[in-house]
Every structure is written in C-alpha cells, then in structure tokens.
Amino acid sequence: MNISRDYHILVLEDEPATQAMLASLMEGEGFRVTTAASSAQAQEAVAQTRFDLVLLDLNLPDDDGLYIARELRAKSDVGIIMLTSRKEDIDRVIGLEMGADDYVTKPFFPRELVARVKNLLRRLNQPRTTRRVDGAQGSELRRFNG
Ligand code: CA
C-alpha cells in the first residue's frame, strides 16, 4: 500500500547538493516535496501550504534551525526531523526539547532517513486514520466518538 502521495514534505536545507539529494530521495519515495534554502523561504512556504513533515537543517544562513523548530511547533503539529552534524550535539538536545520529533546526524544513510520519515508519519497519523486500522489491530481500536 503506497500512502506516500498523501504526504507533503518541506525540505529546509541551504546547501544545494544536500537539498537536491534530500528532495530526490523523498520524491523517490513518492512524497510531494517543496524545498526551501532559508528560514524566510520556509516561512513563506509554510504560510501557503500545510506540510505533514519538515526536514530541518539546523545550520541555516538566516535564522537558527532551533528557532524555526520552536516556531513550527508553536503553530502546528507538523512532524519535524532535524538534520544535524556531529558537532551540534547540544543543539540536537535543545532541538528535541523545542519540539522536534526526531533527528538524523549527517552524514546519514538515505534508507535510515526514509525509515525515520515513514515511522514519524505513521505515528503522527495514527489517531486520525481509523480507516487504516483493520484486522487484528482493529480489536485494539478504541472509539471515543459514538
Ligand atoms: Ca546548512
């Protein structure tokens, strides 16, 4: 079952090569992808589109990625996966405290990132998507509406 097309991912990464790699990786999985290279571009995109998940590079030219994580979390329940480099250990912790859901350390294995993206989307959508619950799992479903 391919549910990827239901999801729209914002790739916020200022380094062109990494941005292109992330975008093609996500598109290869069937996701809709929008890219941004700065906080300003990301804010523009977020104002226009409802994203399901943001791949957030912590080290950006204008705003701090941590600030963006906090802003996104304050306004929405969008999934946030931070992309950090090894020297940003402290930032990673702060990022999680500020509401990021997960992180991947650069350089990362593409398949690991894809797995984390899918896991997070599944987790985020579990309460809403009762239609995807069937068979054995259905017996554990609790319905609060009627
Ligand atoms: Ca960067």
Short mmCIF file of C-alpha atoms and ligand atoms in Angstrom, two decimals:
data_model
loop_
_atom_site.label_atom_id
_atom_site.label_comp_id
_atom_site.label_asym_id
_atom_site.label_seq_id
_atom_site.Cartn_x
_atom_site.Cartn_y
_atom_site.Cartn_z
CA MET A 1 0.00 0.00 0.00
CA ASN A 2 1.51 3.30 -1.07
CA ILE A 3 0.29 6.15 1.10
CA SER A 4 3.23 8.43 0.32
CA ARG A 5 1.35 10.62 -2.12
CA ASP A 6 -0.92 11.83 0.65
CA TYR A 7 2.04 13.50 2.33
CA HIS A 8 3.78 16.78 1.62
CA ILE A 9 7.30 17.28 2.91
CA LEU A 10 9.18 20.55 3.30
CA VAL A 11 12.94 20.21 2.85
CA LEU A 12 14.66 23.11 4.57
CA GLU A 13 18.35 22.91 3.74
CA ASP A 14 20.64 25.66 2.48
CA GLU A 15 23.35 23.52 0.96
CA PRO A 16 22.32 22.95 -2.69
CA ALA A 17 23.78 19.46 -3.09
CA THR A 18 22.24 18.19 0.14
CA GLN A 19 18.92 19.86 -0.63
CA ALA A 20 18.79 18.23 -4.06
CA MET A 21 19.71 14.87 -2.60
CA LEU A 22 17.03 15.10 0.09
CA ALA A 23 14.41 16.22 -2.40
CA SER A 24 15.10 13.42 -4.86
CA LEU A 25 15.27 10.89 -2.05
CA MET A 26 11.81 11.90 -0.80
CA GLU A 27 10.36 12.20 -4.29
CA GLY A 28 11.72 8.74 -5.00
CA GLU A 29 9.56 7.50 -2.14
CA GLY A 30 6.52 9.12 -3.71
CA PHE A 31 6.20 12.09 -1.39
CA ARG A 32 5.29 15.57 -2.57
CA VAL A 33 8.27 17.80 -1.87
CA THR A 34 8.79 21.54 -1.50
CA THR A 35 12.28 22.91 -0.92
CA ALA A 36 13.48 25.98 0.95
CA ALA A 37 17.02 27.25 1.41
CA SER A 38 16.41 29.72 4.21
CA SER A 39 14.14 30.42 7.12
CA ALA A 40 12.48 33.20 5.13
CA GLN A 41 11.66 30.83 2.26
CA ALA A 42 10.42 28.22 4.69
CA GLN A 43 8.09 30.68 6.40
CA GLU A 44 6.69 31.67 3.01
CA ALA A 45 6.08 28.02 2.14
CA VAL A 46 4.50 27.25 5.49
CA ALA A 47 2.16 30.21 5.14
CA GLN A 48 0.86 28.81 1.84
CA THR A 49 0.86 25.07 2.33
CA ARG A 50 0.04 22.60 5.06
CA PHE A 51 3.00 20.26 5.38
CA ASP A 52 2.97 16.89 7.05
CA LEU A 53 6.65 16.83 7.83
CA VAL A 54 9.69 19.12 7.75
CA LEU A 55 13.26 18.01 7.25
CA LEU A 56 15.02 20.79 9.08
CA ASP A 57 18.69 21.58 8.70
CA LEU A 58 19.84 23.17 11.94
CA ASN A 59 22.56 25.28 10.41
CA LEU A 60 20.91 27.88 8.17
CA PRO A 61 22.13 31.21 6.80
CA ASP A 62 19.44 33.45 8.27
CA ASP A 63 17.62 32.04 11.30
CA ASP A 64 18.74 29.33 13.64
CA GLY A 65 17.10 25.99 12.88
CA LEU A 66 16.25 25.69 16.56
CA TYR A 67 14.23 28.87 16.39
CA ILE A 68 12.38 27.54 13.36
CA ALA A 69 11.63 24.27 15.13
CA ARG A 70 10.08 26.20 18.01
CA GLU A 71 8.07 28.43 15.68
CA LEU A 72 6.75 25.46 13.69
CA ARG A 73 5.84 23.56 16.82
CA ALA A 74 4.04 26.55 18.30
CA LYS A 75 1.83 26.87 15.22
CA SER A 76 1.23 23.30 14.13
CA ASP A 77 1.61 19.61 14.79
CA VAL A 78 3.80 19.13 11.71
CA GLY A 79 6.40 16.38 12.03
CA ILE A 80 9.92 17.73 12.48
CA ILE A 81 13.08 15.78 11.79
CA MET A 82 16.28 17.72 12.42
CA LEU A 83 19.36 17.23 10.31
CA THR A 84 22.42 17.89 12.43
CA SER A 85 26.14 17.45 12.14
CA ARG A 86 28.17 15.73 14.75
CA LYS A 87 29.48 18.94 16.29
CA GLU A 88 25.95 20.07 17.10
CA ASP A 89 25.29 17.60 19.91
CA ILE A 90 24.00 20.26 22.27
CA ASP A 91 21.74 21.75 19.61
CA ARG A 92 20.27 18.33 18.99
CA VAL A 93 19.19 18.04 22.59
CA ILE A 94 17.76 21.55 22.60
CA GLY A 95 16.01 20.80 19.31
CA LEU A 96 14.25 17.82 20.82
CA GLU A 97 13.26 19.93 23.80
CA MET A 98 11.89 22.56 21.45
CA GLY A 99 9.56 20.10 19.84
CA ALA A 100 11.46 18.30 17.10
CA ASP A 101 10.26 14.71 16.84
CA ASP A 102 13.46 13.07 15.71
CA TYR A 103 16.91 13.79 14.35
CA VAL A 104 19.39 12.36 11.90
CA THR A 105 23.09 13.08 12.10
CA LYS A 106 24.94 13.94 8.91
CA PRO A 107 26.28 12.07 7.10
CA PHE A 108 23.32 9.72 7.24
CA PHE A 109 22.25 6.63 5.37
CA PRO A 110 19.45 7.59 2.96
CA ARG A 111 17.49 4.48 3.92
CA GLU A 112 17.69 5.39 7.57
CA LEU A 113 16.24 8.82 6.90
CA VAL A 114 13.46 7.34 4.77
CA ALA A 115 12.64 4.88 7.55
CA ARG A 116 12.52 7.65 10.14
CA VAL A 117 10.31 9.79 7.92
CA LYS A 118 7.85 6.96 7.38
CA ASN A 119 7.84 5.98 11.04
CA LEU A 120 7.11 9.53 12.10
CA LEU A 121 4.32 9.99 9.55
CA ARG A 122 2.76 6.74 10.69
CA ARG A 123 3.00 7.80 14.32
CA LEU A 124 1.58 11.27 13.67
CA ASN A 125 -1.37 9.96 11.74
CA GLN A 126 -2.35 7.06 13.90
CA PRO A 127 -5.14 8.70 15.93
CA ARG A 128 -6.75 10.23 12.85
CA THR A 129 -6.58 7.35 10.42
CA THR A 130 -9.01 4.83 11.77
CA ARG A 131 -9.66 3.79 8.19
CA ARG A 132 -6.20 2.25 8.06
CA VAL A 133 -6.86 0.07 11.07
CA ASP A 134 -8.08 -3.32 10.10
CA GLY A 135 -7.97 -6.99 11.01
CA ALA A 136 -6.11 -7.93 14.17
CA GLN A 137 -5.29 -4.34 15.06
CA GLY A 138 -8.94 -3.38 14.88
CA SER A 139 -9.72 -5.16 18.12
CA GLU A 140 -7.48 -2.75 19.96
CA LEU A 141 -9.03 0.35 18.46
CA ARG A 142 -10.91 2.48 20.92
CA ARG A 143 -13.60 4.73 19.57
CA PHE A 144 -14.39 7.85 21.51
CA ASN A 145 -16.93 9.27 19.10
CA GLY A 146 -20.09 7.26 19.34
CA CA B 1 23.27 24.06 6.45
#
